[in-house]
Amino acid sequence: MNSIDDKSLLTYPVSKIKNKAKRKEIYSKQKKLKTKLKLKKRKRNKIEAEQLGEESQKKIAKTQDNTREKDETVVDPEDEEIKAEEDFDEFSDILNGKITPKIVITSSYKPTKIMYDFILELMRVIPGSSYYKRDKHEIKKIVKECSEKGFTDIIIVNEDSKNLNGLTHIHLPGGPTAYYKLTSVKLSKDIPNCGRPINVKPEVILNNFGTRLGQRVARMLGALFGARPDFKGRRVATFHNQRDFIFFRHHRYIFDGPDKANLQQLGPSFTLKLRWLMKGTFDTKSGEYEWIHKRREMDTSRKRFFL
């Protein structure tokens, strides 16, 4: 075993060595040799590139994001046809500043303390939002009452065994309605060095929503905040889509000089995963779905995304 050469060591079947100490020793040698050969190859490639007068470039690592399956619904944000459609959609009056959003936030039945804490922090994030005590009211009754009072959106947070697990967003008066799976909820008290937001309208960043469905969802989320943010407050609400998971973060930026700024997280933070988008207001029995996530039919590839 001691006389084994490097070439044989690389392909030696370590798993067949019965002695545990010897197996560990050979495995360690294999690992060191592979690292050594990798470094040699990297140096050789660099020297060759320099000799050819080319800059040594790192290979771009393949990820699920940059190798995603082609999607015909991916749109160009500068497309005139798309812009024309958005000028007359359900959210255009809010996003153009003609209407100021008024939001109602409520809970599922029998909310616990963690629900109240989360709703309180959502109300600090979303300007013009107010709490509606759920009691035993059905969603359709809440929709009717809020529409009559001129509210533009309803957010219903769902809870199961003290675990926040769902979020329903209803745009008034005529929809659409979106339901998200809610995960990774962190309140301000759980975030290190978390600041406290001031009551100003934040800037909204909607990042990486590239498909027709993604842009529709992004506009629906953006309509919660309306137009014309208060830049003096230096507050930013970010919805970042990555692999169909929508990560929400809330920050304040602080300038440390003309070219430098620092971020302070404000909380809460959470992740949304779209389960369905329905035309009109909430009606799971006879409502018409614009899009619904069907796992068996849609989750056929790890490189297939919809937003």
mmCIF file of C-alpha atoms in Angstrom:
data_model
loop_
_atom_site.group_PDB
_atom_site.id
_atom_site.type_symbol
_atom_site.label_atom_id
_atom_site.label_comp_id
_atom_site.label_asym_id
_atom_site.label_seq_id
_atom_site.Cartn_x
_atom_site.Cartn_y
_atom_site.Cartn_z
ATOM 1 C CA MET A 1 0.000 0.000 0.000
ATOM 2 C CA ASN A 2 2.886 2.386 0.756
ATOM 3 C CA SER A 3 4.323 1.981 -2.762
ATOM 4 C CA ILE A 4 1.087 2.922 -4.509
ATOM 5 C CA ASP A 5 1.645 5.628 -7.167
ATOM 6 C CA ASP A 6 -0.403 8.816 -7.596
ATOM 7 C CA LYS A 7 -2.328 7.568 -10.634
ATOM 8 C CA SER A 8 -3.436 4.398 -8.868
ATOM 9 C CA LEU A 9 -4.213 6.302 -5.650
ATOM 10 C CA LEU A 10 -6.789 8.498 -7.418
ATOM 11 C CA THR A 11 -8.850 5.521 -8.553
ATOM 12 C CA TYR A 12 -8.179 3.227 -5.597
ATOM 13 C CA PRO A 13 -11.462 1.735 -4.238
ATOM 14 C CA VAL A 14 -11.287 3.089 -0.668
ATOM 15 C CA SER A 15 -14.633 1.567 0.313
ATOM 16 C CA LYS A 16 -13.206 -1.939 -0.114
ATOM 17 C CA ILE A 17 -10.517 -1.434 2.567
ATOM 18 C CA LYS A 18 -11.793 -3.253 5.638
ATOM 19 C CA ASN A 19 -9.413 -1.693 8.148
ATOM 20 C CA LYS A 20 -11.023 1.578 9.314
ATOM 21 C CA ALA A 21 -7.739 3.350 10.182
ATOM 22 C CA LYS A 22 -6.169 2.383 6.837
ATOM 23 C CA ARG A 23 -9.302 3.390 4.943
ATOM 24 C CA LYS A 24 -9.244 6.810 6.616
ATOM 25 C CA GLU A 25 -5.541 7.230 5.801
ATOM 26 C CA ILE A 26 -5.960 6.395 2.095
ATOM 27 C CA TYR A 27 -9.032 8.628 1.799
ATOM 28 C CA SER A 28 -7.090 11.548 3.306
ATOM 29 C CA LYS A 29 -4.228 10.992 0.845
ATOM 30 C CA GLN A 30 -6.689 10.876 -2.061
ATOM 31 C CA LYS A 31 -8.261 14.170 -0.993
ATOM 32 C CA LYS A 32 -4.878 15.937 -0.663
ATOM 33 C CA LEU A 33 -3.732 14.634 -4.051
ATOM 34 C CA LYS A 34 -6.928 15.849 -5.783
ATOM 35 C CA THR A 35 -6.491 19.324 -4.267
ATOM 36 C CA LYS A 36 -2.842 19.395 -5.345
ATOM 37 C CA LEU A 37 -3.692 18.404 -8.929
ATOM 38 C CA LYS A 38 -6.453 21.037 -9.095
ATOM 39 C CA LEU A 39 -4.003 23.766 -8.092
ATOM 40 C CA LYS A 40 -1.454 22.577 -10.665
ATOM 41 C CA LYS A 41 -4.105 22.626 -13.402
ATOM 42 C CA ARG A 42 -5.240 26.123 -12.426
ATOM 43 C CA LYS A 43 -1.661 27.456 -12.526
ATOM 44 C CA ARG A 44 -1.011 25.766 -15.878
ATOM 45 C CA ASN A 45 -4.167 27.255 -17.403
ATOM 46 C CA LYS A 46 -3.209 30.710 -16.130
ATOM 47 C CA ILE A 47 0.289 30.489 -17.643
ATOM 48 C CA GLU A 48 -1.118 29.293 -20.995
ATOM 49 C CA ALA A 49 -3.636 32.161 -21.056
ATOM 50 C CA GLU A 50 -0.890 34.701 -20.340
ATOM 51 C CA GLN A 51 1.309 33.228 -23.082
ATOM 52 C CA LEU A 52 -1.545 33.563 -25.569
ATOM 53 C CA GLY A 53 -2.045 37.175 -24.483
ATOM 54 C CA GLU A 54 -5.530 36.485 -23.117
ATOM 55 C CA GLU A 55 -6.884 37.484 -19.761
ATOM 56 C CA SER A 56 -7.386 34.636 -17.372
ATOM 57 C CA GLN A 57 -11.120 34.376 -16.897
ATOM 58 C CA LYS A 58 -12.985 32.428 -14.283
ATOM 59 C CA LYS A 59 -15.609 30.049 -15.578
ATOM 60 C CA ILE A 60 -19.128 31.093 -14.716
ATOM 61 C CA ALA A 61 -20.556 28.514 -12.326
ATOM 62 C CA LYS A 62 -23.731 26.854 -13.527
ATOM 63 C CA THR A 63 -26.684 27.462 -11.228
ATOM 64 C CA GLN A 64 -30.385 26.682 -11.372
ATOM 65 C CA ASP A 65 -31.004 30.369 -12.112
ATOM 66 C CA ASN A 66 -28.723 30.763 -15.151
ATOM 67 C CA THR A 67 -29.602 27.329 -16.553
ATOM 68 C CA ARG A 68 -33.384 27.647 -16.140
ATOM 69 C CA GLU A 69 -35.629 26.159 -18.803
ATOM 70 C CA LYS A 70 -36.741 28.544 -21.550
ATOM 71 C CA ASP A 71 -40.110 30.091 -20.844
ATOM 72 C CA GLU A 72 -42.214 31.656 -23.612
ATOM 73 C CA THR A 73 -43.940 33.923 -21.077
ATOM 74 C CA VAL A 74 -40.721 35.796 -20.180
ATOM 75 C CA VAL A 75 -41.301 39.393 -21.267
ATOM 76 C CA ASP A 76 -39.217 42.431 -22.089
ATOM 77 C CA PRO A 77 -40.059 45.193 -19.559
ATOM 78 C CA GLU A 78 -39.702 47.741 -22.395
ATOM 79 C CA ASP A 79 -42.268 45.962 -24.590
ATOM 80 C CA GLU A 80 -44.814 48.580 -25.703
ATOM 81 C CA GLU A 81 -47.676 46.058 -25.822
ATOM 82 C CA ILE A 82 -47.037 44.997 -22.214
ATOM 83 C CA LYS A 83 -46.827 48.626 -21.095
ATOM 84 C CA ALA A 84 -50.142 49.387 -22.808
ATOM 85 C CA GLU A 85 -51.836 46.489 -21.008
ATOM 86 C CA GLU A 86 -50.419 47.570 -17.646
ATOM 87 C CA ASP A 87 -51.744 51.091 -18.166
ATOM 88 C CA PHE A 88 -55.275 49.697 -17.897
ATOM 89 C CA ASP A 89 -54.943 46.798 -15.428
ATOM 90 C CA GLU A 90 -56.419 46.586 -11.915
ATOM 91 C CA PHE A 91 -53.401 48.225 -10.280
ATOM 92 C CA SER A 92 -52.713 51.107 -12.698
ATOM 93 C CA ASP A 93 -54.689 53.792 -10.828
ATOM 94 C CA ILE A 94 -52.783 53.066 -7.608
ATOM 95 C CA LEU A 95 -49.354 52.775 -9.217
ATOM 96 C CA ASN A 96 -49.948 55.956 -11.241
ATOM 97 C CA GLY A 97 -50.833 57.862 -8.071
ATOM 98 C CA LYS A 98 -54.512 58.444 -8.877
ATOM 99 C CA ILE A 99 -55.677 56.386 -5.877
ATOM 100 C CA THR A 100 -54.064 56.101 -2.442
ATOM 101 C CA PRO A 101 -54.060 52.483 -1.220
ATOM 102 C CA LYS A 102 -56.031 51.606 1.916
ATOM 103 C CA ILE A 103 -55.180 48.180 3.315
ATOM 104 C CA VAL A 104 -56.986 45.948 5.798
ATOM 105 C CA ILE A 105 -54.918 43.289 7.574
ATOM 106 C CA THR A 106 -56.684 40.508 9.448
ATOM 107 C CA SER A 107 -56.027 37.013 10.770
ATOM 108 C CA SER A 108 -57.404 33.507 10.691
ATOM 109 C CA TYR A 109 -59.780 32.412 13.448
ATOM 110 C CA LYS A 110 -58.455 32.381 17.052
ATOM 111 C CA PRO A 111 -55.164 34.226 16.501
ATOM 112 C CA THR A 112 -52.322 33.834 19.021
ATOM 113 C CA LYS A 113 -49.728 36.353 20.232
ATOM 114 C CA ILE A 114 -47.300 35.607 17.368
ATOM 115 C CA MET A 115 -50.076 36.478 14.895
ATOM 116 C CA TYR A 116 -50.738 39.825 16.575
ATOM 117 C CA ASP A 117 -46.996 40.599 16.677
ATOM 118 C CA PHE A 118 -46.599 39.802 12.961
ATOM 119 C CA ILE A 119 -49.635 41.878 11.954
ATOM 120 C CA LEU A 120 -48.360 44.817 14.015
ATOM 121 C CA GLU A 121 -45.028 44.695 12.149
ATOM 122 C CA LEU A 122 -46.797 44.402 8.764
ATOM 123 C CA MET A 123 -48.767 47.535 9.620
ATOM 124 C CA ARG A 124 -45.486 49.366 10.295
ATOM 125 C CA VAL A 125 -44.180 48.261 6.888
ATOM 126 C CA ILE A 126 -47.291 49.008 4.801
ATOM 127 C CA PRO A 127 -48.503 52.626 4.942
ATOM 128 C CA GLY A 128 -52.248 53.193 5.095
ATOM 129 C CA SER A 129 -52.941 49.785 6.629
ATOM 130 C CA SER A 130 -55.251 49.036 9.549
ATOM 131 C CA TYR A 131 -56.228 45.984 11.582
ATOM 132 C CA TYR A 132 -59.622 44.292 11.237
ATOM 133 C CA LYS A 133 -60.659 42.021 14.105
ATOM 134 C CA ARG A 134 -61.646 38.718 12.500
ATOM 135 C CA ASP A 135 -63.879 37.186 15.187
ATOM 136 C CA LYS A 136 -66.134 34.729 13.309
ATOM 137 C CA HIS A 137 -66.581 36.767 10.134
ATOM 138 C CA GLU A 138 -66.340 34.902 6.820
ATOM 139 C CA ILE A 139 -63.961 36.188 4.169
ATOM 140 C CA LYS A 140 -66.778 37.067 1.742
ATOM 141 C CA LYS A 141 -68.406 39.259 4.381
ATOM 142 C CA ILE A 142 -65.094 41.038 5.053
ATOM 143 C CA VAL A 143 -64.615 41.588 1.302
ATOM 144 C CA LYS A 144 -68.095 43.118 0.941
ATOM 145 C CA GLU A 145 -67.710 45.397 3.967
ATOM 146 C CA CYS A 146 -64.215 46.591 2.998
ATOM 147 C CA SER A 147 -65.258 47.241 -0.620
ATOM 148 C CA GLU A 148 -68.139 49.414 0.588
ATOM 149 C CA LYS A 149 -65.757 51.411 2.800
ATOM 150 C CA GLY A 150 -63.318 52.091 -0.056
ATOM 151 C CA PHE A 151 -60.440 49.828 0.922
ATOM 152 C CA THR A 152 -58.183 48.698 -1.926
ATOM 153 C CA ASP A 153 -56.671 45.481 -0.518
ATOM 154 C CA ILE A 154 -57.173 42.839 2.157
ATOM 155 C CA ILE A 155 -54.362 40.734 3.627
ATOM 156 C CA ILE A 156 -55.346 37.640 5.623
ATOM 157 C CA VAL A 157 -52.586 35.874 7.552
ATOM 158 C CA ASN A 158 -53.178 32.202 8.318
ATOM 159 C CA GLU A 159 -51.912 30.353 11.371
ATOM 160 C CA ASP A 160 -51.822 26.689 12.337
ATOM 161 C CA SER A 161 -50.706 25.576 15.829
ATOM 162 C CA LYS A 162 -48.901 28.908 16.457
ATOM 163 C CA ASN A 163 -47.137 28.596 13.106
ATOM 164 C CA LEU A 164 -47.743 31.320 10.492
ATOM 165 C CA ASN A 165 -48.119 29.336 7.274
ATOM 166 C CA GLY A 166 -50.214 31.223 4.722
ATOM 167 C CA LEU A 167 -51.070 34.665 3.347
ATOM 168 C CA THR A 168 -54.089 35.573 1.215
ATOM 169 C CA HIS A 169 -54.011 38.886 -0.686
ATOM 170 C CA ILE A 170 -57.308 40.172 -2.119
ATOM 171 C CA HIS A 171 -57.293 43.250 -4.356
ATOM 172 C CA LEU A 172 -60.522 45.249 -4.216
ATOM 173 C CA PRO A 173 -63.044 45.813 -5.562
ATOM 174 C CA GLY A 174 -62.785 43.235 -8.363
ATOM 175 C CA GLY A 175 -59.722 41.127 -7.641
ATOM 176 C CA PRO A 176 -57.475 39.352 -8.366
ATOM 177 C CA THR A 177 -56.809 37.178 -5.296
ATOM 178 C CA ALA A 178 -53.462 35.515 -4.556
ATOM 179 C CA TYR A 179 -52.651 32.856 -2.009
ATOM 180 C CA TYR A 180 -49.069 32.312 -0.822
ATOM 181 C CA LYS A 181 -47.422 29.768 1.376
ATOM 182 C CA LEU A 182 -45.738 31.740 4.174
ATOM 183 C CA THR A 183 -42.444 30.496 5.650
ATOM 184 C CA SER A 184 -39.265 31.669 7.427
ATOM 185 C CA VAL A 185 -41.031 34.401 9.401
ATOM 186 C CA LYS A 186 -38.699 36.478 11.561
ATOM 187 C CA LEU A 187 -39.969 39.302 13.739
ATOM 188 C CA SER A 188 -37.860 42.317 14.652
ATOM 189 C CA LYS A 189 -36.979 40.852 18.048
ATOM 190 C CA ASP A 190 -35.406 37.820 16.304
ATOM 191 C CA ILE A 191 -33.188 39.911 13.981
ATOM 192 C CA PRO A 192 -29.787 41.009 15.374
ATOM 193 C CA ASN A 193 -29.200 44.798 15.532
ATOM 194 C CA CYS A 194 -32.695 45.420 14.186
ATOM 195 C CA GLY A 195 -33.869 49.029 13.968
ATOM 196 C CA ARG A 196 -37.346 50.489 14.404
ATOM 197 C CA PRO A 197 -39.046 52.000 11.326
ATOM 198 C CA ILE A 198 -40.455 55.510 11.228
ATOM 199 C CA ASN A 199 -43.928 56.134 9.824
ATOM 200 C CA VAL A 200 -43.076 57.128 6.243
ATOM 201 C CA LYS A 201 -43.879 55.535 2.888
ATOM 202 C CA PRO A 202 -40.983 53.236 1.864
ATOM 203 C CA GLU A 203 -39.356 52.809 -1.503
ATOM 204 C CA VAL A 204 -40.345 49.447 -3.036
ATOM 205 C CA ILE A 205 -37.957 47.173 -4.933
ATOM 206 C CA LEU A 206 -39.525 44.387 -7.024
ATOM 207 C CA ASN A 207 -36.645 42.276 -8.265
ATOM 208 C CA ASN A 208 -36.384 39.422 -10.775
ATOM 209 C CA PHE A 209 -40.056 39.029 -11.758
ATOM 210 C CA GLY A 210 -39.510 38.202 -15.429
ATOM 211 C CA THR A 211 -42.600 36.355 -16.719
ATOM 212 C CA ARG A 212 -46.127 37.635 -17.425
ATOM 213 C CA LEU A 213 -47.291 35.931 -14.216
ATOM 214 C CA GLY A 214 -44.293 37.304 -12.305
ATOM 215 C CA GLN A 215 -44.945 40.873 -13.433
ATOM 216 C CA ARG A 216 -48.616 40.588 -12.498
ATOM 217 C CA VAL A 217 -47.717 39.360 -9.009
ATOM 218 C CA ALA A 218 -45.079 42.104 -8.669
ATOM 219 C CA ARG A 219 -47.567 44.842 -9.610
ATOM 220 C CA MET A 220 -50.081 43.412 -7.143
ATOM 221 C CA LEU A 221 -47.497 43.538 -4.340
ATOM 222 C CA GLY A 222 -46.316 46.996 -5.390
ATOM 223 C CA ALA A 223 -49.898 48.300 -5.292
ATOM 224 C CA LEU A 224 -49.934 47.740 -1.518
ATOM 225 C CA PHE A 225 -47.533 50.662 -1.167
ATOM 226 C CA GLY A 226 -48.766 52.965 -3.904
ATOM 227 C CA ALA A 227 -46.788 55.591 -5.794
ATOM 228 C CA ARG A 228 -44.439 58.395 -4.695
ATOM 229 C CA PRO A 229 -42.343 57.022 -1.814
ATOM 230 C CA ASP A 230 -40.945 59.352 0.852
ATOM 231 C CA PHE A 231 -37.205 59.295 0.064
ATOM 232 C CA LYS A 232 -36.398 61.361 3.167
ATOM 233 C CA GLY A 233 -37.299 58.356 5.321
ATOM 234 C CA ARG A 234 -34.559 56.234 3.656
ATOM 235 C CA ARG A 235 -36.733 53.144 4.063
ATOM 236 C CA VAL A 236 -36.805 50.284 1.524
ATOM 237 C CA ALA A 237 -39.172 47.306 1.218
ATOM 238 C CA THR A 238 -37.770 44.601 -1.082
ATOM 239 C CA PHE A 239 -39.548 41.666 -2.738
ATOM 240 C CA HIS A 240 -36.823 39.550 -4.363
ATOM 241 C CA ASN A 241 -37.885 36.591 -6.482
ATOM 242 C CA GLN A 242 -35.448 33.690 -6.718
ATOM 243 C CA ARG A 243 -36.529 30.296 -8.067
ATOM 244 C CA ASP A 244 -40.197 31.271 -7.428
ATOM 245 C CA PHE A 245 -39.540 32.023 -3.758
ATOM 246 C CA ILE A 246 -40.313 35.662 -2.949
ATOM 247 C CA PHE A 247 -38.017 36.901 -0.189
ATOM 248 C CA PHE A 248 -39.224 39.984 1.693
ATOM 249 C CA ARG A 249 -36.730 42.237 3.481
ATOM 250 C CA HIS A 250 -37.155 45.641 5.087
ATOM 251 C CA HIS A 251 -34.194 48.033 5.485
ATOM 252 C CA ARG A 252 -33.145 51.553 6.292
ATOM 253 C CA TYR A 253 -30.118 52.913 4.435
ATOM 254 C CA ILE A 254 -27.711 55.289 6.133
ATOM 255 C CA PHE A 255 -25.180 57.403 4.212
ATOM 256 C CA ASP A 256 -21.628 57.309 5.589
ATOM 257 C CA GLY A 257 -20.258 59.651 2.930
ATOM 258 C CA PRO A 258 -20.841 60.725 -0.670
ATOM 259 C CA ASP A 259 -20.029 57.246 -2.034
ATOM 260 C CA LYS A 260 -20.853 54.908 0.831
ATOM 261 C CA ALA A 261 -24.075 53.700 2.444
ATOM 262 C CA ASN A 262 -24.876 51.111 5.098
ATOM 263 C CA LEU A 263 -28.024 49.043 5.518
ATOM 264 C CA GLN A 264 -29.855 48.363 8.758
ATOM 265 C CA GLN A 265 -32.492 45.637 8.723
ATOM 266 C CA LEU A 266 -35.800 46.663 10.244
ATOM 267 C CA GLY A 267 -37.933 43.531 10.146
ATOM 268 C CA PRO A 268 -39.999 41.579 9.696
ATOM 269 C CA SER A 269 -38.534 39.177 7.141
ATOM 270 C CA PHE A 270 -40.395 36.291 5.519
ATOM 271 C CA THR A 271 -40.674 34.176 2.365
ATOM 272 C CA LEU A 272 -43.695 33.771 0.090
ATOM 273 C CA LYS A 273 -44.403 30.974 -2.402
ATOM 274 C CA LEU A 274 -47.320 31.558 -4.790
ATOM 275 C CA ARG A 275 -49.845 28.704 -4.721
ATOM 276 C CA TRP A 276 -52.610 30.206 -6.840
ATOM 277 C CA LEU A 277 -53.873 33.395 -8.469
ATOM 278 C CA MET A 278 -57.619 33.784 -8.897
ATOM 279 C CA LYS A 279 -59.707 36.144 -10.997
ATOM 280 C CA GLY A 280 -62.039 38.265 -8.907
ATOM 281 C CA THR A 281 -62.284 38.246 -5.124
ATOM 282 C CA PHE A 282 -62.013 35.216 -2.851
ATOM 283 C CA ASP A 283 -64.199 32.286 -3.983
ATOM 284 C CA THR A 284 -62.545 28.866 -3.776
ATOM 285 C CA LYS A 285 -65.733 26.992 -4.769
ATOM 286 C CA SER A 286 -66.744 28.663 -8.032
ATOM 287 C CA GLY A 287 -63.895 31.128 -8.644
ATOM 288 C CA GLU A 288 -61.873 31.031 -11.874
ATOM 289 C CA TYR A 289 -58.132 30.575 -11.441
ATOM 290 C CA GLU A 290 -55.650 32.521 -13.569
ATOM 291 C CA TRP A 291 -52.849 30.218 -12.388
ATOM 292 C CA ILE A 292 -52.603 27.357 -9.920
ATOM 293 C CA HIS A 293 -49.547 25.424 -8.837
ATOM 294 C CA LYS A 294 -50.019 21.715 -9.571
ATOM 295 C CA ARG A 295 -47.023 19.914 -8.123
ATOM 296 C CA ARG A 296 -47.207 16.629 -10.051
ATOM 297 C CA GLU A 297 -47.670 18.324 -13.405
ATOM 298 C CA MET A 298 -45.414 21.354 -12.911
ATOM 299 C CA ASP A 299 -42.556 20.254 -10.654
ATOM 300 C CA THR A 300 -41.000 18.061 -13.340
ATOM 301 C CA SER A 301 -37.641 19.845 -13.326
ATOM 302 C CA ARG A 302 -35.573 21.747 -10.787
ATOM 303 C CA LYS A 303 -34.794 24.291 -13.520
ATOM 304 C CA ARG A 304 -38.386 25.209 -14.301
ATOM 305 C CA PHE A 305 -39.695 28.452 -12.783
ATOM 306 C CA PHE A 306 -42.902 30.437 -13.280
ATOM 307 C CA LEU A 307 -42.283 33.936 -11.875
#
